[in-house]
Coordinates of C-alpha atoms in Angstrom, one line a residue:
X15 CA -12.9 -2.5 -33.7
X16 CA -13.4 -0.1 -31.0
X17 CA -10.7 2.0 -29.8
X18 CA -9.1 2.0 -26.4
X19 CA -11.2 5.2 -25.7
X20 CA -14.7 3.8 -26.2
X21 CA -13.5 0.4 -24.1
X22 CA -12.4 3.0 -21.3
X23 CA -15.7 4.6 -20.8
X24 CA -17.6 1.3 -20.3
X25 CA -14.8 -0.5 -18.6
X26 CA -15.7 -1.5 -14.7
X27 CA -12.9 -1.3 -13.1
X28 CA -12.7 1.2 -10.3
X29 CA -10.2 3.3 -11.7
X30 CA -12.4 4.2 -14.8
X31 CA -15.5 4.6 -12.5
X32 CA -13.6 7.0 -10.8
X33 CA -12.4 8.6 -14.0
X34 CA -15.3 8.7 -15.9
X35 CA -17.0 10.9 -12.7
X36 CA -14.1 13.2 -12.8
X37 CA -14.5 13.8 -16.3
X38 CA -18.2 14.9 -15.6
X39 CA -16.8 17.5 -13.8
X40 CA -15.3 18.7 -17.0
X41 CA -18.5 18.7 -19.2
X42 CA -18.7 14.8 -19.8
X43 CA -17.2 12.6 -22.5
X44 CA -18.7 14.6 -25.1
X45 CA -18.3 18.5 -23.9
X46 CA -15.1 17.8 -21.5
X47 CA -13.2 21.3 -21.7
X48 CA -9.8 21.5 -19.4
X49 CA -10.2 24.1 -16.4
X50 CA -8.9 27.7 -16.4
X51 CA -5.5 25.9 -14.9
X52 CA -5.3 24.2 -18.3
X53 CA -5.0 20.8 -16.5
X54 CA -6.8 18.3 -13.9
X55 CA -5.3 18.2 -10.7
X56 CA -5.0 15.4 -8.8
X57 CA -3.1 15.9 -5.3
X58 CA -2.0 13.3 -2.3
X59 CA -1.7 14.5 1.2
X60 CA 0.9 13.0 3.6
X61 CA 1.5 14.1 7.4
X62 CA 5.2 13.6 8.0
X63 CA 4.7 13.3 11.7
X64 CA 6.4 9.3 11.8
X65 CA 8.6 7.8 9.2
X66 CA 7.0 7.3 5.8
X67 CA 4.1 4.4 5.4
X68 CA 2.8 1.9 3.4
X69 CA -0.4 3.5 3.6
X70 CA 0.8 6.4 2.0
X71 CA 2.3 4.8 -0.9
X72 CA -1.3 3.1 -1.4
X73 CA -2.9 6.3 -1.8
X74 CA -0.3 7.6 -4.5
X75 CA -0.1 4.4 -6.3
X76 CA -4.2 4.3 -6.2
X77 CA -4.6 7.9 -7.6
X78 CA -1.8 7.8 -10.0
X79 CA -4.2 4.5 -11.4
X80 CA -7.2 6.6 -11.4
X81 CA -5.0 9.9 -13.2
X82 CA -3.8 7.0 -16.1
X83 CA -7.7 6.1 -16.8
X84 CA -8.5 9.6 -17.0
X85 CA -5.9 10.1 -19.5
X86 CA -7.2 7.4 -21.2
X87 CA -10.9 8.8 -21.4
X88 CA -9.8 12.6 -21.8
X89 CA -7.0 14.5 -23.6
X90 CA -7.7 17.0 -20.3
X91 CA -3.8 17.5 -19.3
X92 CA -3.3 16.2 -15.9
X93 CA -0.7 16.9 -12.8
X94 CA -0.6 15.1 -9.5
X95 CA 0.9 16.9 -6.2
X96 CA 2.1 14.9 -3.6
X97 CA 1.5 17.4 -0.7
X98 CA 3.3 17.5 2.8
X99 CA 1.7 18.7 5.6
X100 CA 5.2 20.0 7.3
X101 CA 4.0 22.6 8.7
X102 CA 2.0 20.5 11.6
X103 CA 3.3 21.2 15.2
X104 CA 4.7 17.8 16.6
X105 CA 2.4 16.6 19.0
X106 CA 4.4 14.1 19.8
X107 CA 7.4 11.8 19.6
X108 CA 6.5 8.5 18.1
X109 CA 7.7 5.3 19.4
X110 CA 9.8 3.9 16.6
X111 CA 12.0 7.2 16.7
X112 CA 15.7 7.4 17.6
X113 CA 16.6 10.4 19.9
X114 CA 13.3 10.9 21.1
X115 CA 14.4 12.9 24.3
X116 CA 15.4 15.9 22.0
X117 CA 12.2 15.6 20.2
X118 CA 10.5 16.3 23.3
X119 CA 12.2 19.3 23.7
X120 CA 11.1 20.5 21.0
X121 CA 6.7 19.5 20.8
X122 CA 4.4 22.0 19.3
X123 CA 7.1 23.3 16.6
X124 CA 6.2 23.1 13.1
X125 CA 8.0 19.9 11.5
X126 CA 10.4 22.1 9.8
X127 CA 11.8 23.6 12.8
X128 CA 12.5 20.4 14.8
X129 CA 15.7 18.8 14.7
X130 CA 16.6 15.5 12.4
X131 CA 16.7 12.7 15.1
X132 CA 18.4 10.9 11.9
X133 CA 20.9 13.4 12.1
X134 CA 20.6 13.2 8.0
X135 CA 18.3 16.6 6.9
X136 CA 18.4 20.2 8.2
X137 CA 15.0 19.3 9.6
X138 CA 12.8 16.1 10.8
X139 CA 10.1 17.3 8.4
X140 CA 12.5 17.5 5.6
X141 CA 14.2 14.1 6.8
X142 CA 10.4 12.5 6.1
X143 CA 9.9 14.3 3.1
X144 CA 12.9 12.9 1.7
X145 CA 12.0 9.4 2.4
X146 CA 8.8 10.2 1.3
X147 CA 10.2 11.0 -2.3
X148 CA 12.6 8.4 -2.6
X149 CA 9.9 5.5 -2.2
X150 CA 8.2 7.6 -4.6
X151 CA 10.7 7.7 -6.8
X152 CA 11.4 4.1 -6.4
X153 CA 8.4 3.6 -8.3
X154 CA 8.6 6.0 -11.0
X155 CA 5.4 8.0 -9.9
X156 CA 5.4 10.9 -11.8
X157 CA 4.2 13.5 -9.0
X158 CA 5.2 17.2 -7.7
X159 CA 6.0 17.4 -4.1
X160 CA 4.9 20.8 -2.5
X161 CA 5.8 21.5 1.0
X162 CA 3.2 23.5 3.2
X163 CA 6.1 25.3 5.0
X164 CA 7.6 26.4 1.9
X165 CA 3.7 27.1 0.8
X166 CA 3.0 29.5 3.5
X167 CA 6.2 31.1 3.7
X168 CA 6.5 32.3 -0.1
X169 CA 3.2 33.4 -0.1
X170 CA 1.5 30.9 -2.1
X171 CA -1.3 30.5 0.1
X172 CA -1.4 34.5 1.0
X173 CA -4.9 35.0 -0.9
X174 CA -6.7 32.1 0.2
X175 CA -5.8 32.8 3.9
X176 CA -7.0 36.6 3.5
X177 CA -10.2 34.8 1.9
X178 CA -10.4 33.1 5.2
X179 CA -10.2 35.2 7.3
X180 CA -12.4 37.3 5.6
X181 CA -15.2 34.2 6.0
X182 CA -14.1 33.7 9.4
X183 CA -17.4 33.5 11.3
X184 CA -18.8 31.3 8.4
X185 CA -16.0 29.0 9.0
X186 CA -16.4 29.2 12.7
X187 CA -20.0 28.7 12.3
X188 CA -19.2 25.8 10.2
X189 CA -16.9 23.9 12.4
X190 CA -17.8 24.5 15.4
X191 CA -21.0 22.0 15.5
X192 CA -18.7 19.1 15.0
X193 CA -16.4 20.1 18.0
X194 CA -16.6 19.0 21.6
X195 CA -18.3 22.1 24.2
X196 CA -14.6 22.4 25.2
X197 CA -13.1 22.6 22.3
X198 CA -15.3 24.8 21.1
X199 CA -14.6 27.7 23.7
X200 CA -10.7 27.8 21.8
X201 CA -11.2 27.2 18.7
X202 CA -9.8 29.0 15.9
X203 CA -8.9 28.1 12.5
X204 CA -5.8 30.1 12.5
X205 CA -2.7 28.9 14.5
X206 CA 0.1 31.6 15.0
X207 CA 3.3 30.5 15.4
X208 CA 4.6 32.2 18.4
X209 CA 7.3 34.7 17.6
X210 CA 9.3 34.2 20.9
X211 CA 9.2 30.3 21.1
X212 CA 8.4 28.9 17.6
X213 CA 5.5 27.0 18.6
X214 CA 2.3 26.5 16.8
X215 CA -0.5 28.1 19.4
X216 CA -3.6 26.8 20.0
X217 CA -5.3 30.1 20.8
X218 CA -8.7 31.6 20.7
X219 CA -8.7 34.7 18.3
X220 CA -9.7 37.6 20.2
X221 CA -9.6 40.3 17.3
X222 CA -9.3 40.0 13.8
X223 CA -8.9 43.1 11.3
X224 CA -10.2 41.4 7.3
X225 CA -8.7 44.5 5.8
X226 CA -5.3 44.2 7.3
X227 CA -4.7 40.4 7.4
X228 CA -4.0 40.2 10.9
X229 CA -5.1 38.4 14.3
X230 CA -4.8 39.1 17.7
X231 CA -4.1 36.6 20.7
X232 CA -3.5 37.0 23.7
X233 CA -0.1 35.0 24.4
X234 CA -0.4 32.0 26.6
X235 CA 3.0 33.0 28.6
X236 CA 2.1 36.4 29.6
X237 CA -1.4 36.8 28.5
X238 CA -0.2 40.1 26.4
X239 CA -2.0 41.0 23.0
X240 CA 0.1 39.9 19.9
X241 CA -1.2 40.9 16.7
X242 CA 0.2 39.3 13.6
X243 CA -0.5 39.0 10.1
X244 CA -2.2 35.8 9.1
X245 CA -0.4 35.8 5.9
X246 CA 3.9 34.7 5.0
X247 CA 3.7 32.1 7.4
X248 CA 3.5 33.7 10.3
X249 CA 0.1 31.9 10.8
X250 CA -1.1 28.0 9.5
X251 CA -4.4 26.8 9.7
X252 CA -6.0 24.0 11.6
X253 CA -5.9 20.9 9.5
X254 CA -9.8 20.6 8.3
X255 CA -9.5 24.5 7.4
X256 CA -6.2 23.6 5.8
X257 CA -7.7 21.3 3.8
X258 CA -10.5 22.9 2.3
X259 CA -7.9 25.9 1.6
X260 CA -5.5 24.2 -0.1
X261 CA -8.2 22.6 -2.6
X262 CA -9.0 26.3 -2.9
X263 CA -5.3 28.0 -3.6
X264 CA -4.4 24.7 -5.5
X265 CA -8.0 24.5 -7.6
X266 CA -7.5 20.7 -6.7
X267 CA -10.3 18.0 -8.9
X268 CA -9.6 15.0 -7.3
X269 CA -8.2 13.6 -3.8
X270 CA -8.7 10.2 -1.9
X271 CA -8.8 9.8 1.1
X272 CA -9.3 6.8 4.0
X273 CA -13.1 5.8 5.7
X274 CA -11.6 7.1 8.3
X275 CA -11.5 11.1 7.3
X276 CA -15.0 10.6 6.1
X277 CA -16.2 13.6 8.0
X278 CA -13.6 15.4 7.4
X279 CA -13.6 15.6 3.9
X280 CA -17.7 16.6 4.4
X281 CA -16.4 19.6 6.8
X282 CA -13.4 20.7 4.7
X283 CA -15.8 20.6 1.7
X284 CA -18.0 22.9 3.0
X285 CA -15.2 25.3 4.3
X286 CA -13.8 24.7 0.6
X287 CA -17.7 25.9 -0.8
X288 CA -17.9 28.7 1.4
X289 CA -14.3 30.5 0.3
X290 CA -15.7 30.4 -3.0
X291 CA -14.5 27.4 -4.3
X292 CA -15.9 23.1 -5.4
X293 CA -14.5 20.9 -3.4
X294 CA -12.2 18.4 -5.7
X295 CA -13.9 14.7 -6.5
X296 CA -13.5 12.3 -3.7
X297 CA -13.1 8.5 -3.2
X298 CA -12.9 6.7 0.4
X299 CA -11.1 3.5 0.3
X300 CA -10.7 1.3 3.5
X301 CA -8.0 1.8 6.1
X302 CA -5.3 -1.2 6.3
X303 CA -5.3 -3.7 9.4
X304 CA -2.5 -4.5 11.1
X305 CA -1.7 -9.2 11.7
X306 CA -4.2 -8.5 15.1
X307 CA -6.5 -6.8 12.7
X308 CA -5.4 -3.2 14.2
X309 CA -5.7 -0.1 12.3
X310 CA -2.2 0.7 11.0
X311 CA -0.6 3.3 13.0
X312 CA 2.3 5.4 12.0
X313 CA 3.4 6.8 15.1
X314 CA 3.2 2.9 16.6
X315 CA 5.2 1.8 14.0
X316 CA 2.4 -1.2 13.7
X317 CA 2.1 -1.5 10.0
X318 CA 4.0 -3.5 7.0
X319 CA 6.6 -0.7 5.1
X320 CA 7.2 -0.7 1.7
X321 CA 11.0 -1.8 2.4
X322 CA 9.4 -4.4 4.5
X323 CA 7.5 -5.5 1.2
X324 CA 10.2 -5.1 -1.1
X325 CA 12.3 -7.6 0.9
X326 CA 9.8 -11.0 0.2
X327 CA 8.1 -9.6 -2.7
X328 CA 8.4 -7.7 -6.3
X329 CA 7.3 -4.1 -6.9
X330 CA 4.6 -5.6 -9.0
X331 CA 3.1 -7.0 -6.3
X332 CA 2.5 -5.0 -3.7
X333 CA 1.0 -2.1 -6.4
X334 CA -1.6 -5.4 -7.0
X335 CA -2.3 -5.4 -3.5
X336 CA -3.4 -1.6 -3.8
X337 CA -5.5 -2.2 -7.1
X338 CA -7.8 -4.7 -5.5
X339 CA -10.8 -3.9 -3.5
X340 CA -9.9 -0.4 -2.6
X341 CA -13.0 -0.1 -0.5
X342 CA -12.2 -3.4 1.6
X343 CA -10.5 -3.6 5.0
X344 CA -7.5 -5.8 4.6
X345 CA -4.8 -7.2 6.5
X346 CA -1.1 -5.7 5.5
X347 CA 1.1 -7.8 6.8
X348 CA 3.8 -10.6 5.7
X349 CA 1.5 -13.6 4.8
X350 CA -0.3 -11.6 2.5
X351 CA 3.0 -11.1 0.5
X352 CA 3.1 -14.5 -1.4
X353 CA -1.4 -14.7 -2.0
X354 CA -0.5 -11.5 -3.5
X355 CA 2.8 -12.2 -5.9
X356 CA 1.6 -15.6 -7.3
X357 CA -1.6 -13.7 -8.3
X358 CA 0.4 -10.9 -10.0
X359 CA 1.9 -13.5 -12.0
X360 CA -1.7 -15.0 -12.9
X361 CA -2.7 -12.3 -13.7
X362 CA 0.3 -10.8 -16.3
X363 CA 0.0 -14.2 -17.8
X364 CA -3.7 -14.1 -18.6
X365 CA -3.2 -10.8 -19.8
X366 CA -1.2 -11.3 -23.6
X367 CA -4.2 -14.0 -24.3
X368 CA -7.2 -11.2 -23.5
X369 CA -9.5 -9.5 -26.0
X370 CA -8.9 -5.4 -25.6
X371 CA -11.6 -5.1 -23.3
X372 CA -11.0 -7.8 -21.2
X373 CA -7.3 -6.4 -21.3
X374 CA -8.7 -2.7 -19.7
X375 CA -10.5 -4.6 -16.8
X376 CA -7.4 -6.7 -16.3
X377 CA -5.4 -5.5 -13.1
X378 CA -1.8 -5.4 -14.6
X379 CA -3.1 -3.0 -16.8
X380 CA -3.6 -0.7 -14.3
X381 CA -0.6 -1.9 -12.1
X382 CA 1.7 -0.7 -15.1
X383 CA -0.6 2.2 -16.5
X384 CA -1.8 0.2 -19.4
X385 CA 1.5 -1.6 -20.8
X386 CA 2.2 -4.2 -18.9
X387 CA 5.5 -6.4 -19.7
X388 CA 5.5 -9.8 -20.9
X389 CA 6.1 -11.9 -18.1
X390 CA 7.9 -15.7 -18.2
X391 CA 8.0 -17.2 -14.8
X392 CA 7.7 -21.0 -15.4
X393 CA 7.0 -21.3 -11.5
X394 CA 4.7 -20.2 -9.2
X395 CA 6.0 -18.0 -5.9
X396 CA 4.6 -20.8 -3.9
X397 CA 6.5 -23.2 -5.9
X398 CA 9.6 -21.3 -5.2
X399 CA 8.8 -21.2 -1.0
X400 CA 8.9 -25.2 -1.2
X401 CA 11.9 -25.7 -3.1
X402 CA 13.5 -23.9 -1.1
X403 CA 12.3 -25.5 1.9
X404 CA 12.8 -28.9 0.6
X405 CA 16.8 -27.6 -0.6
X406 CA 17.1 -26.3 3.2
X407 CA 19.0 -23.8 1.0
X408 CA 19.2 -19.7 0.5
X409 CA 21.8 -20.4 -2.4
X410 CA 20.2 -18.4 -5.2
X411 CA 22.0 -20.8 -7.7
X412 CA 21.0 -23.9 -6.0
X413 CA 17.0 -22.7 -6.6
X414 CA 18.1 -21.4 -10.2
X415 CA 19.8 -25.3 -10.8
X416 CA 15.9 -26.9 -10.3
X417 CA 14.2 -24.3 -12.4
X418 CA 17.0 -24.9 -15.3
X419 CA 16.4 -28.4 -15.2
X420 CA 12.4 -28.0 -15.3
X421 CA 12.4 -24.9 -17.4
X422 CA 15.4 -25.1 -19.8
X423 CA 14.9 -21.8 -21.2
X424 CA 14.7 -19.9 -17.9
X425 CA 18.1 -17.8 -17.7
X426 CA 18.5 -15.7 -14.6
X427 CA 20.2 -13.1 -16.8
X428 CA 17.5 -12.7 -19.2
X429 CA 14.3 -12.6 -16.6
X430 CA 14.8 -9.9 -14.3
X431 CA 11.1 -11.1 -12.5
X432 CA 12.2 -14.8 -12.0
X433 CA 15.8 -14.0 -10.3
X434 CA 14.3 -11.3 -8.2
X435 CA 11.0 -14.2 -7.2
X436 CA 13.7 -16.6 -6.0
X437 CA 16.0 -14.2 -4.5
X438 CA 12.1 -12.6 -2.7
X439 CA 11.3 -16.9 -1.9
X440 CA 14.8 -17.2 -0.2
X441 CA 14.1 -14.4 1.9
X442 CA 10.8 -15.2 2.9
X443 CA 11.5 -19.0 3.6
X444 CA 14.5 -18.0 5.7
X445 CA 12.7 -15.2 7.8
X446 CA 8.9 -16.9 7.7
X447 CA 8.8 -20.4 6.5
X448 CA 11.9 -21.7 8.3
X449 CA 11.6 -20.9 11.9
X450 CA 8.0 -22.0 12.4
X451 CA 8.5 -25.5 10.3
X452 CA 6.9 -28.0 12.4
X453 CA 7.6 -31.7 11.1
X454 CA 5.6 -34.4 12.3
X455 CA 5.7 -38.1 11.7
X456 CA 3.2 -40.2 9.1
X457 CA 0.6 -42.2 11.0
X458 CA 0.3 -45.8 10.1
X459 CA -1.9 -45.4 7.3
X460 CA 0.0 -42.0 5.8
X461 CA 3.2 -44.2 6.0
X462 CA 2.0 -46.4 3.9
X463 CA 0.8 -44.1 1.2
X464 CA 4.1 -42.8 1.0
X465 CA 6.2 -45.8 0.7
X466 CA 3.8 -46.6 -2.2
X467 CA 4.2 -42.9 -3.6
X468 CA 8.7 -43.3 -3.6
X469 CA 7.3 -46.3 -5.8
X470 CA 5.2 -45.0 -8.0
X471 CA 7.7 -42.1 -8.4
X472 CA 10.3 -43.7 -9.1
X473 CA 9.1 -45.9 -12.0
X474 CA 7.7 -42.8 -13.7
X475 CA 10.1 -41.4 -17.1
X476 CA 12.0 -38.2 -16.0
X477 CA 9.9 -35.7 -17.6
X478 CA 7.0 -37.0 -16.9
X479 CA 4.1 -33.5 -16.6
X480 CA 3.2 -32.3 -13.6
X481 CA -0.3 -32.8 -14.5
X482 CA 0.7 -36.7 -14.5
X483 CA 2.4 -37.2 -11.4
X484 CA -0.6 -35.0 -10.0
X485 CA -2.8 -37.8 -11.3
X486 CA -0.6 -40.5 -9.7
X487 CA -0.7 -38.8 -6.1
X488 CA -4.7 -38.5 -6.3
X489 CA -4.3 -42.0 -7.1
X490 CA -2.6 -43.1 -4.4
X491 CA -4.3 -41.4 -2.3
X492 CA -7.7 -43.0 -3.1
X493 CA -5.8 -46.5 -3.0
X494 CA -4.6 -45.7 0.9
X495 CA -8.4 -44.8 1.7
X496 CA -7.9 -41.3 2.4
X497 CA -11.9 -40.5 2.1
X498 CA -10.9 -36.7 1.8
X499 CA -7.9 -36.2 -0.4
X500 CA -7.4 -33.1 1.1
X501 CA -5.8 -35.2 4.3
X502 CA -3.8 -36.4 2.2
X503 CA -2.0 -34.1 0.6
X504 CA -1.7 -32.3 4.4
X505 CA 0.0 -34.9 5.3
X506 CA 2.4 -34.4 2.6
X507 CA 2.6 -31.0 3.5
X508 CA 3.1 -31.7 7.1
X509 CA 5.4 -34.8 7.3
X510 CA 7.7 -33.9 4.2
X511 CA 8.2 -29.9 4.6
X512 CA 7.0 -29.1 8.2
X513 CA 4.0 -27.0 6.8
X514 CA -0.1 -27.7 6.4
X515 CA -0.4 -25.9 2.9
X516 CA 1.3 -26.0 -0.7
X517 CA 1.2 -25.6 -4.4
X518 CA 0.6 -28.8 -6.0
X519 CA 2.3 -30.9 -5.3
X520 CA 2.7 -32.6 -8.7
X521 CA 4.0 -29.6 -9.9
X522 CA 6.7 -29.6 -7.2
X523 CA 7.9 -33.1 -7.8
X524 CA 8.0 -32.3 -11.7
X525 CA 10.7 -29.0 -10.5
X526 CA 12.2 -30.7 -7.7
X527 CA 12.9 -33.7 -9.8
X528 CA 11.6 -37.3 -9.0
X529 CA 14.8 -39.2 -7.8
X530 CA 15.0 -36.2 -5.2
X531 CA 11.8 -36.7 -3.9
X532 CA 11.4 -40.3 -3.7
X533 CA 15.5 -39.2 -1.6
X534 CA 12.9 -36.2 0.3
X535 CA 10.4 -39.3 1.0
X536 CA 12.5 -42.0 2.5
X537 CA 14.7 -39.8 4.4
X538 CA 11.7 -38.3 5.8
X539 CA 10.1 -42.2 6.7
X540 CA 13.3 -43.3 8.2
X541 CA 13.3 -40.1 11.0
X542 CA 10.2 -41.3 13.0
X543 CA 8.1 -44.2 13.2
X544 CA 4.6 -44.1 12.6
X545 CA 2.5 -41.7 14.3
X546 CA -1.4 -41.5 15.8
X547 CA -3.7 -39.2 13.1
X548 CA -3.4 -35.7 13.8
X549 CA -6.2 -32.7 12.6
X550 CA -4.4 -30.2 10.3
X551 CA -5.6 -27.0 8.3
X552 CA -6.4 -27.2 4.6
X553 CA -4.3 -27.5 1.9
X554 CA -3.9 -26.4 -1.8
X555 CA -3.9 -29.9 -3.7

């Protein structure tokens, strides 16, 4: 039988195509040697102008997928840096922030030097930084955060910036071609930080000594030479130029980044080449799209946060979300929350049953860096949404007194993934599913399918399958003259839970119990009177 190993390196998932290029880098499969460094490194970048991001998460929880299926190919050592770009002047205040009249006071200083508005951390860049972490942490990445303040100040970065400057008019003759006529007559890639005020300049250079590590500018106040050393923080680079020197200082082999930095990454590259060093491995994955199909925007606050997430569905599910077609534009907002947990769970059940390589191509293996727990969830997520619609209740133990009944050895204490689905369903249904319910009543010919559906159900044994009663409602269906079944179970959708999609049904009646629907039935008959036939969307039969 083959070993994991030689499944790896012909496995298609996208992780291991980005794994086995990375380990080219290193000599291939059969010559890979770890770099003078003695590991790979893999690094995130993160600009903690607004409040941490989904988006952000996505890119950590994507490379970390990639770093596992390099470990899998390789015994190369690996490290991933989850780096902060806190040194950024704040341009300015974004909209969802508290207190943003004192922010304003304080544009153009480096993140680190502005005030909390949270009133929580010595500094609004370390306030984001810390909320960066802790969603991190939430998830158990194993990461190493570096701040670029704390970078430039101890001197980290003290030889790359001397090799920059020494390079200067290469880099100048590199970037400028991609900048506007204006921008061009200012640009620099260093940015002093002004000694008097604290704010990060954007200043022309007007002398430069290689040998001493200084700049001159001429100070925007008084138009007086400064001269200061581009080295111990005194100076930070523009952000392309900061790029390509941190891959350099760091020795960085692989980032990600979104479609939108594609040009970017070809500029910083080239920066990165011509202080001497390769430019890490890349991948571009889409950007996400807010519910008006907007690009998600930090600073508008437009976006869906991991909190957000964590609310209406598991962990599981939302690293799922980031697994699957990386290099697709897709929506990231709440009705993508229960698509995306009902096919975690199809896909951790699939995955026990699978042959190894099968297993490798398998999401779940990826989602839980190759050992995915057993899962037992007798019931699907959307299964869940409608029971609790049809209870009217967010009583966890009302939900957990249908799924005992249906699924005797379900026991809230001993599945951790099923209480935390129904407590995520309760949630949902109350803030999503409830307030847009929209009953309506059965037309003459849906009224009459349903009286003969309370019969049919209600001469049926009490554990009948789900696959039965299924059977039974296609049946009745066909008897009513529904030419599309579809309409049919629409109107079951619509009449009995206010809603034009579902699970199937039959598998609802066999949780909800069959006395209580034919109850759900006639109490929903006896509200209104038949109706004229209405158009509806689709449903799940």
């Amino acid at each position: 039988m083959a070993s994991e190993r030689e499944l790896a390196a012909a496995a298609k998932a996208w992780p291991f195509e980005q794994a086995r290029q990375l380990l080219d880098r290193f000599g291939g499969p059969a010559a890979a040697t770890a770099p003078a460094k003695g590991y790979a490194l893999f690094e995130t970048g993160y600009g903690p102008s607004g409040l941490p991001h989904i988006g952000t998460f996505g890119e950590v929880a994507r490379t970390t997928m990639v770093r596992h299926a390099f470990a899998t190919l390789s015994d190369i050592p690996t490290k991933l840096i989850a780096f902060s770009d806190d040194m950024d002047g704040l341009r300015k205040v974004p909209d969802n922030l508290p207190n943003r009249e004192m922010l304003t006071a304080h544009l153009g200083k480096p993140l680190t030097a502005v005030p909390d508005p949270f009133g929580t951390h010595d500094s609004f860049g370390a306030h984001n930084n810390a909320r960066l972490c802790a969603f991190l942490d939430q998830f158990g990445f194993d990461y190493d955060f570096r701040s670029s303040t704390d970078m430039y100040r101890s001197g980290h970065f003290d030889e790359a910036l001397r090799r920059m400057l020494v390079h200067y008019d290469e880099v100048m003759a590199a970037t400028l071609p991609t900048l506007g006529s204006e921008r061009q007559q200012t640009y620099s890639p260093f940015l002093p930080i002004c000694p008097k005020t604290g704010i990060v300049l954007q200043v022309p250079v007007v002398e430069r000594d290689a040998e001493a590590g200084t700049i001159i500018y001429l100070d925007p106040a008084d138009g007086s030479r400064v001269e200061v050393p581009v080295t111990g923080g005194h100076c930070k680079l523009q952000w392309k130029a900061d790029w390509a020197m941190r891959w350099f200082a760091l020795d960085v082999d692989y980032e990600m980044s979104g479609k939108d930095l594609i040009d970017s990454v070809r500029l910083s590259a080239r920066i990165c080449r011509i202080l001497g060093s390769r430019p890490p491995n890349d991948f571009t994955y889409e950007l996400f799209l807010d519910e008006q199909g907007e690009k998600i925007s930090k600073s508008k606050g437009n976006g869906l946060s991991l909190e957000d997430w964590l609310t209406y569905g598991p962990a599981e599910s939302v690293s799922l979300f980031m697994f699957q077609k990386p290099r697709t534009a897709k929506r990231l907002y709440f009705d993508v929350i229960p698509k995306a947990v009902d096919e975690y769970l199809n896909f951790a059940a699939r995955y026990p049953e699978q042959p190894p390589e099968q297993a490798l191509e398998n999401p779940v293996w990826h989602v839980h860096a190759g050992s995915p727990p057993p899962v037992a969830a007798p019931v699907s997520f959307a299964l869940l949404l409608n029971l609790a619609s049809a209870c009217n209740s967010e009583d966890k133990n009302v939900l957990w007194g249908f799924i005992k009944r249906y699924a005797p050895q379900a026991i809230a204490t001993d599945n951790d993934l099923l209480d935390r689905l129904v407590g995520h369903a309760i949630a949902y249904y109350r803030d999503f599913v409830k307030p847009n319910k929209q009953y309506r009543a059965p037309t003459t010919q849906e009224r009459a399918a349903l009286q003969d559906l309370t019969e049919i159900l209600a001469g049926l044994p009490a554990d009948t399958e789900a696959s039965a009663i299924q059977d039974e409602v296609y049946a009745v269906g066909k008897r009513h003259g529904f030419e599309n079944l579809r309409d049919w179970f629409r109107a079951l959708y619509e009449v009995l839970f206010g809603q034009s999609q579902g699970p199937r049904f039959g598998s609802f009646v066999a949780l909800y119990g069959l006395s209580e629907c034919v109850a759900l039935i006639e109490n929903a008959l006896a509200k209104a009177p038949a109706s004229e036939p209405t158009n509806g969307a689709a449903v799940t039969t």
